[in-house]
CSV table of C-alpha atoms in Angstrom, one decimal:
chain,number,residue,atom,x,y,z
A,104,MET,CA,24.9,24.9,-9.0
A,105,THR,CA,28.4,27.4,-8.6
A,106,THR,CA,28.3,30.7,-7.9
A,107,LEU,CA,31.6,32.2,-9.4
A,108,ALA,CA,32.2,35.5,-8.2
A,109,HIS,CA,35.5,37.9,-10.2
A,110,ILE,CA,36.8,41.1,-9.1
A,111,SER,CA,40.0,42.5,-10.5
A,112,ASP,CA,42.5,45.3,-10.1
A,113,ILE,CA,42.7,45.3,-6.9
A,114,HIS,CA,45.3,47.8,-6.0
A,115,LEU,CA,46.2,48.1,-2.6
A,116,ALA,CA,45.9,51.4,-0.9
A,117,PRO,CA,47.7,53.4,0.0
A,118,LEU,CA,51.0,52.9,-1.2
A,119,PRO,CA,53.7,51.9,2.1
A,120,GLN,CA,56.2,54.6,2.9
A,121,VAL,CA,58.5,54.7,0.0
A,122,ARG,CA,62.6,55.2,0.9
A,123,PRO,CA,64.6,56.2,-2.6
A,124,LYS,CA,66.2,53.1,-3.3
A,125,ASP,CA,63.1,51.9,-3.9
A,126,LEU,CA,62.3,54.6,-7.0
A,127,VAL,CA,64.7,52.5,-9.7
A,128,GLY,CA,64.4,52.0,-12.7
A,129,LYS,CA,59.9,51.9,-13.6
A,130,ARG,CA,58.9,52.2,-10.2
A,131,ILE,CA,59.5,56.2,-10.6
A,132,THR,CA,57.7,56.2,-13.2
A,133,GLY,CA,55.0,54.4,-11.5
A,134,TYR,CA,55.5,56.4,-8.1
A,135,LEU,CA,54.9,59.7,-9.9
A,136,ASN,CA,51.6,58.4,-11.5
A,137,TRP,CA,49.9,56.6,-8.1
A,138,LYS,CA,51.4,60.8,-7.1
A,139,LEU,CA,49.9,63.0,-9.6
A,140,THR,CA,46.7,60.4,-10.6
A,141,ARG,CA,45.6,57.0,-9.2
A,142,LYS,CA,45.7,58.2,-5.6
A,143,ALA,CA,43.1,60.2,-6.4
A,144,VAL,CA,40.7,57.2,-8.2
A,145,LEU,CA,41.7,53.9,-6.1
A,146,SER,CA,39.9,53.7,-3.3
A,147,GLY,CA,40.3,51.6,0.0
A,148,GLU,CA,37.4,52.5,0.8
A,149,SER,CA,36.0,51.6,-2.2
A,150,LEU,CA,37.4,48.3,-2.2
A,151,LYS,CA,36.2,47.4,1.3
A,152,THR,CA,32.3,48.7,0.6
A,153,LEU,CA,32.3,46.5,-2.3
A,154,ILE,CA,34.4,43.4,-0.6
A,155,ASP,CA,31.8,43.6,2.3
A,156,HIS,CA,28.7,43.1,-0.8
A,157,LEU,CA,30.7,40.2,-1.8
A,158,LYS,CA,30.7,37.9,1.2
A,159,ALA,CA,27.5,38.7,1.4
A,160,GLN,CA,27.1,36.5,-1.1
A,161,GLU,CA,28.2,33.4,0.3
A,162,THR,CA,30.2,32.4,-3.2
A,163,ASP,CA,31.4,29.1,-4.5
A,164,PHE,CA,34.7,30.0,-5.9
A,165,ILE,CA,36.4,33.8,-6.3
A,166,ALA,CA,38.2,34.3,-9.4
A,167,VAL,CA,40.9,37.4,-8.8
A,168,THR,CA,42.0,38.7,-12.6
A,169,GLY,CA,45.4,40.4,-11.1
A,170,ASP,CA,47.0,43.8,-10.2
A,171,MET,CA,47.2,43.2,-6.3
A,172,THR,CA,49.1,45.6,-5.9
A,173,ASN,CA,50.3,49.0,-7.7
A,174,LEU,CA,54.9,48.7,-7.7
A,175,ALA,CA,55.3,45.3,-6.3
A,176,LEU,CA,56.9,46.7,-3.3
A,177,SER,CA,57.7,43.6,-1.1
A,178,GLU,CA,55.8,45.1,1.9
A,179,GLU,CA,52.6,45.7,-1.2
A,180,ILE,CA,52.7,42.1,-1.8
A,181,ASP,CA,52.9,40.7,1.9
A,182,ARG,CA,50.1,43.7,2.7
A,183,ALA,CA,48.1,41.8,-0.8
A,184,GLY,CA,49.1,37.5,0.5
A,185,LYS,CA,47.3,39.1,4.2
A,186,TRP,CA,44.4,40.8,1.9
A,187,LEU,CA,44.2,37.2,0.1
A,188,ARG,CA,43.3,35.5,3.7
A,189,GLU,CA,41.2,37.7,5.0
A,190,LEU,CA,38.9,37.4,1.4
A,191,GLY,CA,38.6,33.4,2.4
A,192,PRO,CA,41.0,30.6,2.2
A,193,ALA,CA,42.7,29.2,-0.4
A,194,ASP,CA,40.8,26.6,-1.8
A,195,LYS,CA,37.6,28.9,-2.5
A,196,ILE,CA,39.7,31.6,-4.1
A,197,CYS,CA,42.7,32.1,-6.9
A,198,VAL,CA,44.2,34.5,-8.3
A,199,SER,CA,45.8,35.6,-11.9
A,200,PRO,CA,48.4,38.1,-11.8
A,201,GLY,CA,48.5,41.5,-13.3
A,202,ASN,CA,51.6,44.0,-15.0
A,203,HIS,CA,51.8,45.4,-11.8
A,204,ASP,CA,52.3,42.3,-9.4
A,205,ALA,CA,55.2,41.6,-11.8
A,206,TYR,CA,56.2,45.4,-12.5
A,207,VAL,CA,60.2,44.8,-11.5
A,208,ARG,CA,62.0,41.7,-12.5
A,209,GLY,CA,61.6,39.0,-9.9
A,210,ALA,CA,58.2,40.7,-7.9
A,211,LEU,CA,56.4,37.9,-9.1
A,212,GLU,CA,58.6,35.4,-7.9
A,213,LYS,CA,58.2,36.5,-4.4
A,214,ALA,CA,54.4,37.0,-5.1
A,215,PHE,CA,54.3,33.3,-5.1
A,216,ASN,CA,56.4,33.3,-2.4
A,217,HIS,CA,53.6,35.2,-0.5
A,218,TRP,CA,50.6,33.8,-1.8
A,219,GLY,CA,50.7,30.4,-2.3
A,220,ASP,CA,47.8,28.6,-2.5
A,221,TYR,CA,45.8,31.3,-3.8
A,222,ILE,CA,48.1,31.7,-7.2
A,223,ALA,CA,48.6,27.5,-8.1
A,224,GLY,CA,46.4,24.3,-8.9
A,225,GLU,CA,46.7,21.7,-10.5
A,226,THR,CA,49.4,21.7,-14.1
A,227,LEU,CA,50.2,19.6,-16.7
A,228,GLU,CA,53.9,19.8,-15.6
A,229,ARG,CA,56.0,20.3,-12.7
A,230,ASN,CA,58.1,23.1,-13.6
A,231,SER,CA,55.1,25.5,-15.3
A,232,ARG,CA,53.2,27.0,-13.1
A,233,PHE,CA,50.2,28.6,-15.7
A,234,PRO,CA,48.0,27.5,-16.6
A,235,PHE,CA,46.8,25.9,-13.5
A,236,VAL,CA,43.1,25.0,-13.0
A,237,ARG,CA,40.7,24.6,-9.8
A,238,ARG,CA,37.8,22.5,-9.8
A,239,VAL,CA,34.7,23.5,-7.9
A,240,GLY,CA,31.7,21.4,-9.4
A,241,ASP,CA,31.1,21.2,-12.3
A,242,VAL,CA,33.0,24.5,-12.7
A,243,ALA,CA,37.1,24.2,-13.9
A,244,VAL,CA,38.4,27.5,-13.1
A,245,ILE,CA,41.9,27.7,-15.6
A,246,ALA,CA,44.3,30.2,-14.5
A,247,CYS,CA,46.4,31.5,-17.3
A,248,SER,CA,49.4,34.5,-16.9
A,249,SER,CA,50.2,37.4,-18.7
A,250,ALA,CA,52.3,39.2,-16.4
A,251,ILE,CA,55.8,40.4,-17.3
A,252,PRO,CA,58.2,42.9,-16.1
A,253,THR,CA,57.9,45.1,-18.7
A,254,ALA,CA,60.0,49.1,-19.9
A,255,PRO,CA,58.6,52.2,-18.3
A,256,PHE,CA,55.6,53.5,-20.2
A,257,LEU,CA,54.0,50.4,-21.0
A,258,ALA,CA,52.1,47.7,-19.4
A,259,VAL,CA,52.0,45.1,-22.0
A,260,GLY,CA,51.0,41.4,-21.5
A,261,GLU,CA,52.3,38.3,-22.8
A,262,PHE,CA,50.8,35.0,-23.3
A,263,GLY,CA,53.1,32.2,-25.3
A,264,HIS,CA,53.4,29.3,-27.3
A,265,GLY,CA,54.4,27.2,-24.2
A,266,GLN,CA,51.5,28.3,-21.9
A,267,ALA,CA,49.0,28.3,-25.5
A,268,ALA,CA,49.7,24.3,-25.7
A,269,ARG,CA,49.4,23.4,-22.2
A,270,LEU,CA,46.2,25.5,-22.4
A,271,GLY,CA,45.3,23.4,-25.1
A,272,GLU,CA,45.7,20.3,-23.9
A,273,ILE,CA,43.6,21.5,-20.1
A,274,LEU,CA,40.9,23.3,-22.6
A,275,LYS,CA,40.8,19.6,-24.1
A,276,VAL,CA,40.8,16.8,-21.1
A,277,THR,CA,38.0,19.0,-19.1
A,278,GLY,CA,36.3,19.5,-21.8
A,279,GLU,CA,36.0,16.1,-22.3
A,280,ALA,CA,35.4,15.5,-19.0
A,281,GLY,CA,32.0,18.0,-18.8
A,282,TYR,CA,33.2,20.6,-17.1
A,283,PHE,CA,32.1,23.9,-17.7
A,284,ARG,CA,35.7,26.0,-18.5
A,285,VAL,CA,36.4,29.2,-16.7
A,286,VAL,CA,39.2,30.4,-18.1
A,287,MET,CA,40.9,33.4,-16.2
A,288,ILE,CA,44.0,36.2,-17.9
A,289,HIS,CA,44.6,39.3,-16.7
A,290,HIS,CA,45.1,41.0,-20.4
A,291,PRO,CA,42.0,40.8,-21.9
A,292,PRO,CA,42.7,38.8,-25.5
A,293,ASN,CA,39.6,40.3,-27.5
A,294,VAL,CA,40.9,41.9,-30.9
A,295,GLU,CA,38.5,45.5,-29.7
A,296,LEU,CA,41.0,46.0,-26.7
A,297,GLN,CA,44.3,45.6,-27.9
A,298,HIS,CA,47.1,49.0,-27.9
A,299,PRO,CA,50.6,48.5,-28.6
A,300,SER,CA,51.7,50.1,-25.0
A,301,PHE,CA,49.5,48.3,-22.6
A,302,GLY,CA,47.9,44.9,-25.0
A,303,LEU,CA,48.1,41.7,-24.7
A,304,ARG,CA,51.3,40.3,-26.7
A,305,GLY,CA,50.3,36.9,-28.5
A,306,HIS,CA,46.4,37.7,-28.1
A,307,LYS,CA,45.8,35.7,-31.6
A,308,LEU,CA,47.7,33.1,-30.1
A,309,PHE,CA,45.4,33.1,-27.0
A,310,ARG,CA,42.2,32.7,-29.5
A,311,ASP,CA,43.3,30.2,-31.8
A,312,VAL,CA,43.3,28.2,-29.0
A,313,ILE,CA,40.5,28.9,-28.0
A,314,GLY,CA,38.7,28.3,-31.1
A,315,ARG,CA,40.2,25.6,-31.5
A,316,HIS,CA,39.0,23.5,-28.5
A,317,GLY,CA,36.6,26.1,-27.1
A,318,CYS,CA,35.6,27.1,-23.6
A,319,GLU,CA,32.4,28.3,-21.9
A,320,LEU,CA,33.4,31.7,-20.3
A,321,VAL,CA,37.0,34.1,-20.7
A,322,LEU,CA,37.3,36.6,-17.9
A,323,HIS,CA,39.8,39.7,-17.4
A,324,GLY,CA,40.5,42.8,-16.0
A,325,HIS,CA,43.5,45.3,-16.9
A,326,THR,CA,40.9,48.1,-18.8
A,327,HIS,CA,39.3,49.1,-15.6
A,328,ARG,CA,36.7,49.0,-16.9
A,329,SER,CA,33.0,46.4,-17.6
A,330,SER,CA,32.8,45.3,-20.8
A,331,ILE,CA,31.2,42.0,-22.9
A,332,HIS,CA,33.0,40.8,-25.6
A,333,SER,CA,32.8,37.3,-27.2
A,334,ILE,CA,36.2,35.0,-29.3
A,335,HIS,CA,34.9,32.6,-32.0
A,336,GLY,CA,34.5,29.1,-30.5
A,337,PRO,CA,33.6,25.9,-32.9
A,338,LYS,CA,30.2,25.5,-30.8
A,339,GLY,CA,29.8,29.1,-31.2
A,340,GLU,CA,30.9,32.5,-29.9
A,341,VAL,CA,32.8,32.2,-26.1
A,342,PRO,CA,31.7,34.9,-23.8
A,343,VAL,CA,34.3,37.6,-22.8
A,344,ILE,CA,33.8,39.6,-20.0
A,345,GLY,CA,35.8,42.4,-18.3
A,346,VAL,CA,35.6,43.5,-15.0
A,347,ALA,CA,36.2,47.2,-14.0
A,348,ALA,CA,39.0,47.6,-11.3
A,349,ALA,CA,37.5,46.4,-7.6
A,350,SER,CA,39.2,49.6,-6.1
A,351,ALA,CA,38.0,52.2,-8.5
A,352,ALA,CA,36.3,55.4,-6.7
A,353,GLN,CA,33.7,57.0,-7.5
A,354,GLY,CA,34.0,60.4,-9.6
A,355,GLY,CA,36.8,59.2,-11.9
A,356,ARG,CA,37.3,60.5,-15.8
A,357,LEU,CA,38.6,57.1,-17.0
A,358,ASP,CA,37.7,54.4,-14.9
A,359,ASP,CA,34.1,52.8,-14.2
A,360,PRO,CA,33.3,53.0,-10.4
A,361,ALA,CA,34.0,49.7,-8.3
A,362,ARG,CA,32.2,46.6,-9.6
A,363,TYR,CA,32.1,42.7,-9.8
A,364,ASN,CA,30.4,40.1,-11.2
A,365,LEU,CA,28.5,36.9,-10.4
A,366,PHE,CA,28.0,34.0,-12.1
A,367,ARG,CA,25.8,31.3,-11.1
A,368,ILE,CA,26.8,28.2,-13.4
A,369,GLU,CA,24.3,25.1,-13.5
A,370,ARG,CA,23.9,21.8,-15.7
A,371,ASN,CA,21.0,22.2,-18.3
A,372,GLY,CA,20.3,19.4,-19.5
A,373,SER,CA,22.7,18.1,-21.8
A,374,GLY,CA,23.9,22.4,-21.9
A,375,TRP,CA,24.7,25.1,-19.7
A,376,ALA,CA,22.7,27.5,-17.7
A,377,CYS,CA,24.7,30.7,-16.7
A,378,THR,CA,23.2,33.9,-15.5
A,379,MET,CA,25.7,37.0,-14.9
A,380,ARG,CA,24.8,40.1,-12.5
A,381,GLU,CA,27.4,42.9,-12.0
A,382,TYR,CA,26.9,45.0,-9.1
A,383,GLY,CA,29.1,47.6,-8.1
A,384,PHE,CA,28.7,51.3,-7.9
A,385,GLN,CA,27.2,53.8,-9.9
A,386,ARG,CA,29.0,57.3,-10.7
A,387,LEU,CA,25.9,58.6,-8.6
A,388,GLY,CA,25.5,57.7,-5.1
A,389,ASN,CA,27.2,55.3,-2.2
A,390,ASP,CA,24.8,52.5,-2.6
A,391,ILE,CA,25.6,48.9,-4.6
A,392,VAL,CA,23.1,47.9,-6.6
A,393,MET,CA,23.0,45.5,-9.5
A,394,ARG,CA,23.6,47.2,-12.3
A,395,LEU,CA,23.2,44.6,-14.6
A,396,GLN,CA,21.9,41.2,-14.9
A,397,MET,CA,22.2,38.6,-18.3
A,398,ARG,CA,21.7,35.5,-19.2
A,399,ILE,CA,24.6,33.7,-21.0
A,400,TYR,CA,23.8,30.5,-21.7
């Protein structure tokens, strides 16, 4: 059996000291949004409590679907690298970056330099970082990237033809090898959660790849809400699971409180058995509880 945890939207708080020269372009709107809204709903204390609970599960692997930072300041990127190292070794954790990690041009490249093996794995082409694959027992974790810098007031992601072609080939190879294929991406790829200002450009292309080659599970973040949807695959519906922001404090009006998902995956004859448990805070109370348990396969 392989135990896989999924967390997302870390948004490490508080912001480091911000200098006037840092507030150029999109960062000024992001900084104002932090001061007026996000500072009150993204809690470092909630994140610490949630991660302590997750660590006690002794998982085999942790999938992180992005937004480690807020404004992608150099100090934030460096702090996120230290946080990942405290979470665990790179062979047991990988990151699919989010739009906040690519907030401005050049930020994502800094993340690659600081996060190292946490944001890398096996690839088809030397010059193409995504998708990359991590193999954990019978599970192949396939990390895509939707992270791109955008204009102010936009939080969209992008999934293009090059990445789609590579994802298709990876799904084909890992499927033929008998792996339970888990695809991670920050932005949700399903139709229900698309919006011109924060959706995924190329969401249909992503679904088409899954429709042709299949996979067993898709994980995403970005919405700061727990959600369960699906994509049509060649052998039936593929579950698409979103998780609430790991740093979300209780009492927020828009976001679900901090949560993580835990998947227990094992072979069941010629198929798979997979159970999902959602752990996190309720809107009232100070304890982390198991909010949901469901069998996916």
